[in-house]
Amino acid sequence: MEAGKIADTHAHYDDPAFDRDRDELLRRLFAGPVELIVNQGTTLATSEESVRLSERYPGMYAAVGLHPECVGENSLEELERLLPLYDCPKTVAVGEIGLDYYYDNPRDLQKAVFCAQLDLAKEKNLPVTIHDREAHGDMLEILRKKQPKGILHCFSGSRDMALEMVEMGLYIGFGGVITFKNARKTVETALAVPLERIVLETDCPYLAPVPFRGKRNDSSLIVHVAKKIAELRGLSEEEVLSLTAENARRVYAL
Ligand code: NI
């Protein structure tokens, strides 16, 4: 592995925001600063697209799953239809899964689909990528019970909750949010999480770091997240990139 290369543990390159230049951009990223990307599924269609992208680039891997915002009446049937995608050699995780109480999607259904996917991950011996928005109480309760391995992505809860998750064996994903002015809680968490449990992510096309906030995000911009964490932890940007890349390969078993 080359020093200072970027590992983006959470991206959505299937998004229409990349339609005009997806292949050109990914070729450029992999020829340049990026070592690996895990593209996250959110629906049946985007999970299929994640697998397709992973087949096209050596450094690209797929997560397959149903996002809580995309959960509906047919989700439990859809989970059956996702099953063959877990046999693809570059599928490395069940994701993006979780709970999102910001929108009105029925909570019981979200919980049922999340728990079914946590069970599936255990059965397949795969890590999960977890989305938690305004659902910290139910999330903690479920994670305490299910004890999954994987990444808590774009974490917005308290430092204490993060540390309990770390104790459980989970990794904490940091992205553009940590560079925002109002990121006090995220900064507190980034100061407390052990370095061997920190991974970097874009969630692109969303959440571009400062000074690109509001623009389309891509994996090359992770250097701004690494720089912020380097400042906080008294390390060099290179050190942060290489230790988080090592963490990413460990959590995804790459
Ligand atoms: Ni995401």
PDB file of C-alpha atoms and ligand atoms in Angstrom:
ATOM      1  CA  MET A   1       0.000   0.000   0.000  1.00  0.00           C
ATOM      2  CA  GLU A   2       1.219   3.518  -0.807  1.00  0.00           C
ATOM      3  CA  ALA A   3       1.367   5.969   2.083  1.00  0.00           C
ATOM      4  CA  GLY A   4      -1.274   8.654   2.310  1.00  0.00           C
ATOM      5  CA  LYS A   5      -3.864   6.965   0.143  1.00  0.00           C
ATOM      6  CA  ILE A   6      -7.558   7.512   0.837  1.00  0.00           C
ATOM      7  CA  ALA A   7      -9.973   4.793   1.959  1.00  0.00           C
ATOM      8  CA  ASP A   8     -13.568   6.003   1.595  1.00  0.00           C
ATOM      9  CA  THR A   9     -15.681   3.612   3.670  1.00  0.00           C
ATOM     10  CA  HIS A  10     -19.053   5.056   2.632  1.00  0.00           C
ATOM     11  CA  ALA A  11     -20.018   6.472  -0.767  1.00  0.00           C
ATOM     12  CA  HIS A  12     -22.970   6.588  -3.174  1.00  0.00           C
ATOM     13  CA  TYR A  13     -21.428   6.770  -6.653  1.00  0.00           C
ATOM     14  CA  ASP A  14     -24.636   5.308  -8.110  1.00  0.00           C
ATOM     15  CA  ASP A  15     -26.285   8.678  -7.366  1.00  0.00           C
ATOM     16  CA  PRO A  16     -27.573  10.682 -10.388  1.00  0.00           C
ATOM     17  CA  ALA A  17     -25.250  13.530  -9.309  1.00  0.00           C
ATOM     18  CA  PHE A  18     -22.463  11.436 -10.902  1.00  0.00           C
ATOM     19  CA  ASP A  19     -24.294  10.550 -14.134  1.00  0.00           C
ATOM     20  CA  ARG A  20     -22.440  13.047 -16.290  1.00  0.00           C
ATOM     21  CA  ASP A  21     -18.882  11.989 -15.383  1.00  0.00           C
ATOM     22  CA  ARG A  22     -18.981   8.873 -13.152  1.00  0.00           C
ATOM     23  CA  ASP A  23     -16.461   6.751 -15.025  1.00  0.00           C
ATOM     24  CA  GLU A  24     -14.079   9.570 -15.751  1.00  0.00           C
ATOM     25  CA  LEU A  25     -14.157  10.647 -12.098  1.00  0.00           C
ATOM     26  CA  LEU A  26     -13.669   7.152 -10.663  1.00  0.00           C
ATOM     27  CA  ARG A  27     -10.829   6.413 -13.071  1.00  0.00           C
ATOM     28  CA  ARG A  28      -9.155   9.650 -12.011  1.00  0.00           C
ATOM     29  CA  LEU A  29      -9.678   8.966  -8.288  1.00  0.00           C
ATOM     30  CA  PHE A  30      -8.276   5.438  -8.440  1.00  0.00           C
ATOM     31  CA  ALA A  31      -5.349   6.550 -10.618  1.00  0.00           C
ATOM     32  CA  GLY A  32      -4.649   9.286  -8.050  1.00  0.00           C
ATOM     33  CA  PRO A  33      -5.256   9.633  -4.345  1.00  0.00           C
ATOM     34  CA  VAL A  34      -7.806   6.893  -3.644  1.00  0.00           C
ATOM     35  CA  GLU A  35      -7.029   3.335  -2.627  1.00  0.00           C
ATOM     36  CA  LEU A  36     -10.452   1.931  -1.871  1.00  0.00           C
ATOM     37  CA  ILE A  37     -14.128   2.886  -1.862  1.00  0.00           C
ATOM     38  CA  VAL A  38     -17.098   0.981  -0.474  1.00  0.00           C
ATOM     39  CA  ASN A  39     -20.264   1.951  -2.333  1.00  0.00           C
ATOM     40  CA  GLN A  40     -23.359   1.623  -0.171  1.00  0.00           C
ATOM     41  CA  GLY A  41     -26.692   0.242  -1.366  1.00  0.00           C
ATOM     42  CA  THR A  42     -29.902   1.893  -0.186  1.00  0.00           C
ATOM     43  CA  THR A  43     -32.500   0.000  -2.266  1.00  0.00           C
ATOM     44  CA  LEU A  44     -32.586  -3.157  -4.388  1.00  0.00           C
ATOM     45  CA  ALA A  45     -31.647  -1.093  -7.483  1.00  0.00           C
ATOM     46  CA  THR A  46     -28.776   0.833  -5.863  1.00  0.00           C
ATOM     47  CA  SER A  47     -27.455  -2.343  -4.238  1.00  0.00           C
ATOM     48  CA  GLU A  48     -27.316  -3.918  -7.710  1.00  0.00           C
ATOM     49  CA  GLU A  49     -25.570  -0.788  -8.960  1.00  0.00           C
ATOM     50  CA  SER A  50     -23.039  -1.016  -6.093  1.00  0.00           C
ATOM     51  CA  VAL A  51     -22.155  -4.550  -7.172  1.00  0.00           C
ATOM     52  CA  ARG A  52     -21.877  -3.455 -10.811  1.00  0.00           C
ATOM     53  CA  LEU A  53     -19.511  -0.611  -9.853  1.00  0.00           C
ATOM     54  CA  SER A  54     -17.413  -3.020  -7.777  1.00  0.00           C
ATOM     55  CA  GLU A  55     -16.993  -5.233 -10.837  1.00  0.00           C
ATOM     56  CA  ARG A  56     -15.665  -2.311 -12.860  1.00  0.00           C
ATOM     57  CA  TYR A  57     -12.860  -1.041 -10.563  1.00  0.00           C
ATOM     58  CA  PRO A  58     -10.342  -3.109  -8.582  1.00  0.00           C
ATOM     59  CA  GLY A  59     -10.467  -0.651  -5.642  1.00  0.00           C
ATOM     60  CA  MET A  60     -14.272  -0.516  -5.493  1.00  0.00           C
ATOM     61  CA  TYR A  61     -16.276  -2.744  -3.138  1.00  0.00           C
ATOM     62  CA  ALA A  62     -20.026  -3.065  -2.524  1.00  0.00           C
ATOM     63  CA  ALA A  63     -22.307  -2.919   0.484  1.00  0.00           C
ATOM     64  CA  VAL A  64     -25.773  -4.330  -0.118  1.00  0.00           C
ATOM     65  CA  GLY A  65     -28.828  -3.371   1.929  1.00  0.00           C
ATOM     66  CA  LEU A  66     -32.005  -1.359   2.447  1.00  0.00           C
ATOM     67  CA  HIS A  67     -31.702   2.150   3.920  1.00  0.00           C
ATOM     68  CA  PRO A  68     -34.308   3.121   6.556  1.00  0.00           C
ATOM     69  CA  GLU A  69     -35.508   6.049   4.424  1.00  0.00           C
ATOM     70  CA  CYS A  70     -36.225   3.587   1.604  1.00  0.00           C
ATOM     71  CA  VAL A  71     -38.035   1.030   3.753  1.00  0.00           C
ATOM     72  CA  GLY A  72     -41.614   0.254   2.686  1.00  0.00           C
ATOM     73  CA  GLU A  73     -44.275  -2.441   2.851  1.00  0.00           C
ATOM     74  CA  ASN A  74     -42.362  -4.678   0.441  1.00  0.00           C
ATOM     75  CA  SER A  75     -39.012  -4.452   2.220  1.00  0.00           C
ATOM     76  CA  LEU A  76     -39.072  -7.887   3.816  1.00  0.00           C
ATOM     77  CA  GLU A  77     -39.699  -9.457   0.372  1.00  0.00           C
ATOM     78  CA  GLU A  78     -37.005  -7.229  -1.132  1.00  0.00           C
ATOM     79  CA  LEU A  79     -34.517  -8.600   1.379  1.00  0.00           C
ATOM     80  CA  GLU A  80     -35.030 -12.035  -0.203  1.00  0.00           C
ATOM     81  CA  ARG A  81     -34.285 -10.579  -3.607  1.00  0.00           C
ATOM     82  CA  LEU A  82     -31.087  -9.005  -2.298  1.00  0.00           C
ATOM     83  CA  LEU A  83     -29.728 -12.375  -1.166  1.00  0.00           C
ATOM     84  CA  PRO A  84     -27.943 -13.378  -4.417  1.00  0.00           C
ATOM     85  CA  LEU A  85     -25.965 -10.106  -4.284  1.00  0.00           C
ATOM     86  CA  TYR A  86     -24.227 -11.308  -1.102  1.00  0.00           C
ATOM     87  CA  ASP A  87     -22.633 -14.096  -3.138  1.00  0.00           C
ATOM     88  CA  CYS A  88     -20.783 -11.580  -5.314  1.00  0.00           C
ATOM     89  CA  PRO A  89     -17.073 -11.707  -4.507  1.00  0.00           C
ATOM     90  CA  LYS A  90     -16.747  -7.980  -3.894  1.00  0.00           C
ATOM     91  CA  THR A  91     -19.751  -7.582  -1.586  1.00  0.00           C
ATOM     92  CA  VAL A  92     -18.101  -6.798   1.744  1.00  0.00           C
ATOM     93  CA  ALA A  93     -20.923  -5.529   3.981  1.00  0.00           C
ATOM     94  CA  VAL A  94     -24.620  -5.273   4.725  1.00  0.00           C
ATOM     95  CA  GLY A  95     -25.421  -1.585   4.298  1.00  0.00           C
ATOM     96  CA  GLU A  96     -26.580   1.007   4.423  1.00  0.00           C
ATOM     97  CA  ILE A  97     -29.004  -0.004   7.158  1.00  0.00           C
ATOM     98  CA  GLY A  98     -30.380   1.556  10.316  1.00  0.00           C
ATOM     99  CA  LEU A  99     -33.026   3.868  11.725  1.00  0.00           C
ATOM    100  CA  ASP A 100     -34.039   7.348  10.576  1.00  0.00           C
ATOM    101  CA  TYR A 101     -36.679   9.101  12.664  1.00  0.00           C
ATOM    102  CA  TYR A 102     -36.243  12.448  10.905  1.00  0.00           C
ATOM    103  CA  TYR A 103     -38.745  11.350   8.269  1.00  0.00           C
ATOM    104  CA  ASP A 104     -42.117   9.722   8.938  1.00  0.00           C
ATOM    105  CA  ASN A 105     -41.344   6.200   7.736  1.00  0.00           C
ATOM    106  CA  PRO A 106     -43.128   3.831  10.200  1.00  0.00           C
ATOM    107  CA  ARG A 107     -40.751   3.072  13.069  1.00  0.00           C
ATOM    108  CA  ASP A 108     -41.871  -0.500  13.684  1.00  0.00           C
ATOM    109  CA  LEU A 109     -41.238  -1.356  10.056  1.00  0.00           C
ATOM    110  CA  GLN A 110     -37.823   0.345  10.128  1.00  0.00           C
ATOM    111  CA  LYS A 111     -36.893  -1.632  13.230  1.00  0.00           C
ATOM    112  CA  ALA A 112     -38.074  -4.928  11.736  1.00  0.00           C
ATOM    113  CA  VAL A 113     -36.112  -4.398   8.509  1.00  0.00           C
ATOM    114  CA  PHE A 114     -33.014  -3.219  10.401  1.00  0.00           C
ATOM    115  CA  CYS A 115     -33.082  -6.222  12.755  1.00  0.00           C
ATOM    116  CA  ALA A 116     -33.607  -8.654   9.853  1.00  0.00           C
ATOM    117  CA  GLN A 117     -30.528  -7.192   8.158  1.00  0.00           C
ATOM    118  CA  LEU A 118     -28.451  -7.371  11.355  1.00  0.00           C
ATOM    119  CA  ASP A 119     -29.385 -11.068  11.610  1.00  0.00           C
ATOM    120  CA  LEU A 120     -28.480 -11.595   7.961  1.00  0.00           C
ATOM    121  CA  ALA A 121     -25.075  -9.957   8.512  1.00  0.00           C
ATOM    122  CA  LYS A 122     -24.415 -12.281  11.407  1.00  0.00           C
ATOM    123  CA  GLU A 123     -25.435 -15.307   9.332  1.00  0.00           C
ATOM    124  CA  LYS A 124     -23.183 -14.204   6.440  1.00  0.00           C
ATOM    125  CA  ASN A 125     -20.397 -13.164   8.820  1.00  0.00           C
ATOM    126  CA  LEU A 126     -20.310  -9.676   7.258  1.00  0.00           C
ATOM    127  CA  PRO A 127     -19.890  -6.266   8.888  1.00  0.00           C
ATOM    128  CA  VAL A 128     -22.706  -3.703   8.707  1.00  0.00           C
ATOM    129  CA  THR A 129     -22.756   0.019   7.933  1.00  0.00           C
ATOM    130  CA  ILE A 130     -25.200   1.731  10.231  1.00  0.00           C
ATOM    131  CA  HIS A 131     -27.196   4.922   9.701  1.00  0.00           C
ATOM    132  CA  ASP A 132     -28.700   6.512  12.838  1.00  0.00           C
ATOM    133  CA  ARG A 133     -30.592   9.786  12.551  1.00  0.00           C
ATOM    134  CA  GLU A 134     -32.572  11.024  15.544  1.00  0.00           C
ATOM    135  CA  ALA A 135     -33.052   7.442  16.694  1.00  0.00           C
ATOM    136  CA  HIS A 136     -30.287   7.079  19.295  1.00  0.00           C
ATOM    137  CA  GLY A 137     -32.416   5.430  22.031  1.00  0.00           C
ATOM    138  CA  ASP A 138     -33.854   2.647  19.875  1.00  0.00           C
ATOM    139  CA  MET A 139     -30.513   2.256  18.102  1.00  0.00           C
ATOM    140  CA  LEU A 140     -28.635   1.657  21.354  1.00  0.00           C
ATOM    141  CA  GLU A 141     -31.231  -0.830  22.542  1.00  0.00           C
ATOM    142  CA  ILE A 142     -31.044  -2.832  19.302  1.00  0.00           C
ATOM    143  CA  LEU A 143     -27.245  -2.759  19.071  1.00  0.00           C
ATOM    144  CA  ARG A 144     -26.867  -3.878  22.683  1.00  0.00           C
ATOM    145  CA  LYS A 145     -29.075  -6.840  21.878  1.00  0.00           C
ATOM    146  CA  LYS A 146     -27.672  -7.754  18.445  1.00  0.00           C
ATOM    147  CA  GLN A 147     -23.955  -6.915  18.962  1.00  0.00           C
ATOM    148  CA  PRO A 148     -23.098  -6.480  15.260  1.00  0.00           C
ATOM    149  CA  LYS A 149     -19.633  -5.714  13.914  1.00  0.00           C
ATOM    150  CA  GLY A 150     -19.057  -2.871  11.479  1.00  0.00           C
ATOM    151  CA  ILE A 151     -19.212   0.914  11.188  1.00  0.00           C
ATOM    152  CA  LEU A 152     -21.460   3.519  12.700  1.00  0.00           C
ATOM    153  CA  HIS A 153     -21.537   6.014   9.850  1.00  0.00           C
ATOM    154  CA  CYS A 154     -21.764   9.821  10.113  1.00  0.00           C
ATOM    155  CA  PHE A 155     -22.301   9.446  13.836  1.00  0.00           C
ATOM    156  CA  SER A 156     -24.337  12.262  15.412  1.00  0.00           C
ATOM    157  CA  GLY A 157     -24.921  10.944  18.941  1.00  0.00           C
ATOM    158  CA  SER A 158     -23.026  11.769  22.112  1.00  0.00           C
ATOM    159  CA  ARG A 159     -19.418  10.934  22.876  1.00  0.00           C
ATOM    160  CA  ASP A 160     -20.564   8.493  25.554  1.00  0.00           C
ATOM    161  CA  MET A 161     -22.772   6.631  23.100  1.00  0.00           C
ATOM    162  CA  ALA A 162     -19.858   6.452  20.632  1.00  0.00           C
ATOM    163  CA  LEU A 163     -17.593   5.050  23.327  1.00  0.00           C
ATOM    164  CA  GLU A 164     -20.158   2.400  24.248  1.00  0.00           C
ATOM    165  CA  MET A 165     -20.337   1.428  20.561  1.00  0.00           C
ATOM    166  CA  VAL A 166     -16.546   1.231  20.403  1.00  0.00           C
ATOM    167  CA  GLU A 167     -16.578  -0.956  23.496  1.00  0.00           C
ATOM    168  CA  MET A 168     -19.019  -3.211  21.626  1.00  0.00           C
ATOM    169  CA  GLY A 169     -16.447  -3.533  18.819  1.00  0.00           C
ATOM    170  CA  LEU A 170     -17.830  -1.023  16.301  1.00  0.00           C
ATOM    171  CA  TYR A 171     -15.864   1.544  14.288  1.00  0.00           C
ATOM    172  CA  ILE A 172     -16.933   5.196  14.033  1.00  0.00           C
ATOM    173  CA  GLY A 173     -17.077   6.870  10.594  1.00  0.00           C
ATOM    174  CA  PHE A 174     -16.169  10.564  10.238  1.00  0.00           C
ATOM    175  CA  GLY A 175     -16.901  12.675   7.169  1.00  0.00           C
ATOM    176  CA  GLY A 176     -17.389  16.267   6.061  1.00  0.00           C
ATOM    177  CA  VAL A 177     -19.553  17.162   9.068  1.00  0.00           C
ATOM    178  CA  ILE A 178     -16.479  17.302  11.323  1.00  0.00           C
ATOM    179  CA  THR A 179     -15.231  20.334   9.354  1.00  0.00           C
ATOM    180  CA  PHE A 180     -18.504  22.264   9.815  1.00  0.00           C
ATOM    181  CA  LYS A 181     -18.661  25.196  12.247  1.00  0.00           C
ATOM    182  CA  ASN A 182     -21.416  23.639  14.370  1.00  0.00           C
ATOM    183  CA  ALA A 183     -19.679  20.252  14.724  1.00  0.00           C
ATOM    184  CA  ARG A 184     -18.890  20.514  18.447  1.00  0.00           C
ATOM    185  CA  LYS A 185     -20.350  17.093  19.311  1.00  0.00           C
ATOM    186  CA  THR A 186     -18.604  15.370  16.414  1.00  0.00           C
ATOM    187  CA  VAL A 187     -15.297  16.988  17.388  1.00  0.00           C
ATOM    188  CA  GLU A 188     -15.742  15.783  20.983  1.00  0.00           C
ATOM    189  CA  THR A 189     -16.352  12.272  19.696  1.00  0.00           C
ATOM    190  CA  ALA A 190     -13.331  12.398  17.366  1.00  0.00           C
ATOM    191  CA  LEU A 191     -11.131  13.389  20.313  1.00  0.00           C
ATOM    192  CA  ALA A 192     -12.324  10.429  22.398  1.00  0.00           C
ATOM    193  CA  VAL A 193     -12.559   7.473  19.982  1.00  0.00           C
ATOM    194  CA  PRO A 194      -9.402   5.298  19.946  1.00  0.00           C
ATOM    195  CA  LEU A 195      -7.413   5.878  16.738  1.00  0.00           C
ATOM    196  CA  GLU A 196      -7.682   2.225  15.738  1.00  0.00           C
ATOM    197  CA  ARG A 197     -11.495   2.590  15.542  1.00  0.00           C
ATOM    198  CA  ILE A 198     -11.736   5.684  13.351  1.00  0.00           C
ATOM    199  CA  VAL A 199     -12.601   5.371   9.658  1.00  0.00           C
ATOM    200  CA  LEU A 200     -13.129   8.115   7.070  1.00  0.00           C
ATOM    201  CA  GLU A 201     -16.063   8.463   4.697  1.00  0.00           C
ATOM    202  CA  THR A 202     -17.652  10.886   2.254  1.00  0.00           C
ATOM    203  CA  ASP A 203     -21.322   9.841   2.027  1.00  0.00           C
ATOM    204  CA  CYS A 204     -20.849  11.465  -1.389  1.00  0.00           C
ATOM    205  CA  PRO A 205     -22.432  13.178  -3.259  1.00  0.00           C
ATOM    206  CA  TYR A 206     -23.570  14.668   0.066  1.00  0.00           C
ATOM    207  CA  LEU A 207     -21.788  16.325   3.002  1.00  0.00           C
ATOM    208  CA  ALA A 208     -18.756  17.822   1.261  1.00  0.00           C
ATOM    209  CA  PRO A 209     -16.246  19.150   3.805  1.00  0.00           C
ATOM    210  CA  VAL A 210     -15.339  22.821   4.245  1.00  0.00           C
ATOM    211  CA  PRO A 211     -14.206  24.625   2.027  1.00  0.00           C
ATOM    212  CA  PHE A 212     -16.452  22.723  -0.415  1.00  0.00           C
ATOM    213  CA  ARG A 213     -19.548  22.604   1.805  1.00  0.00           C
ATOM    214  CA  GLY A 214     -22.722  22.488  -0.314  1.00  0.00           C
ATOM    215  CA  LYS A 215     -20.858  21.314  -3.446  1.00  0.00           C
ATOM    216  CA  ARG A 216     -20.803  17.786  -4.838  1.00  0.00           C
ATOM    217  CA  ASN A 217     -18.608  15.633  -2.641  1.00  0.00           C
ATOM    218  CA  ASP A 218     -16.185  12.939  -3.854  1.00  0.00           C
ATOM    219  CA  SER A 219     -13.562  10.706  -2.245  1.00  0.00           C
ATOM    220  CA  SER A 220     -10.624  13.033  -2.982  1.00  0.00           C
ATOM    221  CA  LEU A 221     -12.095  15.602  -0.566  1.00  0.00           C
ATOM    222  CA  ILE A 222     -11.543  13.219   2.357  1.00  0.00           C
ATOM    223  CA  VAL A 223      -8.129  14.883   2.771  1.00  0.00           C
ATOM    224  CA  HIS A 224      -9.970  17.785   4.440  1.00  0.00           C
ATOM    225  CA  VAL A 225     -11.510  15.398   6.968  1.00  0.00           C
ATOM    226  CA  ALA A 226      -8.110  13.771   7.561  1.00  0.00           C
ATOM    227  CA  LYS A 227      -6.562  17.201   8.065  1.00  0.00           C
ATOM    228  CA  LYS A 228      -9.140  18.116  10.707  1.00  0.00           C
ATOM    229  CA  ILE A 229      -8.662  14.846  12.599  1.00  0.00           C
ATOM    230  CA  ALA A 230      -4.885  15.254  12.317  1.00  0.00           C
ATOM    231  CA  GLU A 231      -5.141  18.684  13.970  1.00  0.00           C
ATOM    232  CA  LEU A 232      -7.372  17.346  16.729  1.00  0.00           C
ATOM    233  CA  ARG A 233      -5.206  14.337  17.499  1.00  0.00           C
ATOM    234  CA  GLY A 234      -1.775  15.865  16.967  1.00  0.00           C
ATOM    235  CA  LEU A 235      -0.867  13.684  14.000  1.00  0.00           C
ATOM    236  CA  SER A 236       0.095  14.366  10.393  1.00  0.00           C
ATOM    237  CA  GLU A 237      -2.499  14.133   7.630  1.00  0.00           C
ATOM    238  CA  GLU A 238      -0.482  11.240   6.142  1.00  0.00           C
ATOM    239  CA  GLU A 239      -0.599   9.352   9.429  1.00  0.00           C
ATOM    240  CA  VAL A 240      -4.360   9.804   9.691  1.00  0.00           C
ATOM    241  CA  LEU A 241      -4.887   8.640   6.098  1.00  0.00           C
ATOM    242  CA  SER A 242      -2.754   5.553   6.502  1.00  0.00           C
ATOM    243  CA  LEU A 243      -4.102   4.475   9.881  1.00  0.00           C
ATOM    244  CA  THR A 244      -7.730   5.003   8.824  1.00  0.00           C
ATOM    245  CA  ALA A 245      -7.077   3.066   5.590  1.00  0.00           C
ATOM    246  CA  GLU A 246      -5.666   0.234   7.673  1.00  0.00           C
ATOM    247  CA  ASN A 247      -8.782   0.371   9.906  1.00  0.00           C
ATOM    248  CA  ALA A 248     -11.016   0.304   6.815  1.00  0.00           C
ATOM    249  CA  ARG A 249      -9.310  -2.808   5.469  1.00  0.00           C
ATOM    250  CA  ARG A 250      -9.601  -4.470   8.880  1.00  0.00           C
ATOM    251  CA  VAL A 251     -13.318  -3.757   9.376  1.00  0.00           C
ATOM    252  CA  TYR A 252     -14.226  -4.825   5.826  1.00  0.00           C
ATOM    253  CA  ALA A 253     -11.779  -7.774   5.918  1.00  0.00           C
ATOM    254  CA  LEU A 254      -9.926  -6.607   2.780  1.00  0.00           C
TER     255      LEU A 254
HETATM  256 NI    NI B   1     -25.022   7.042   3.100  1.00  0.00          NI
END
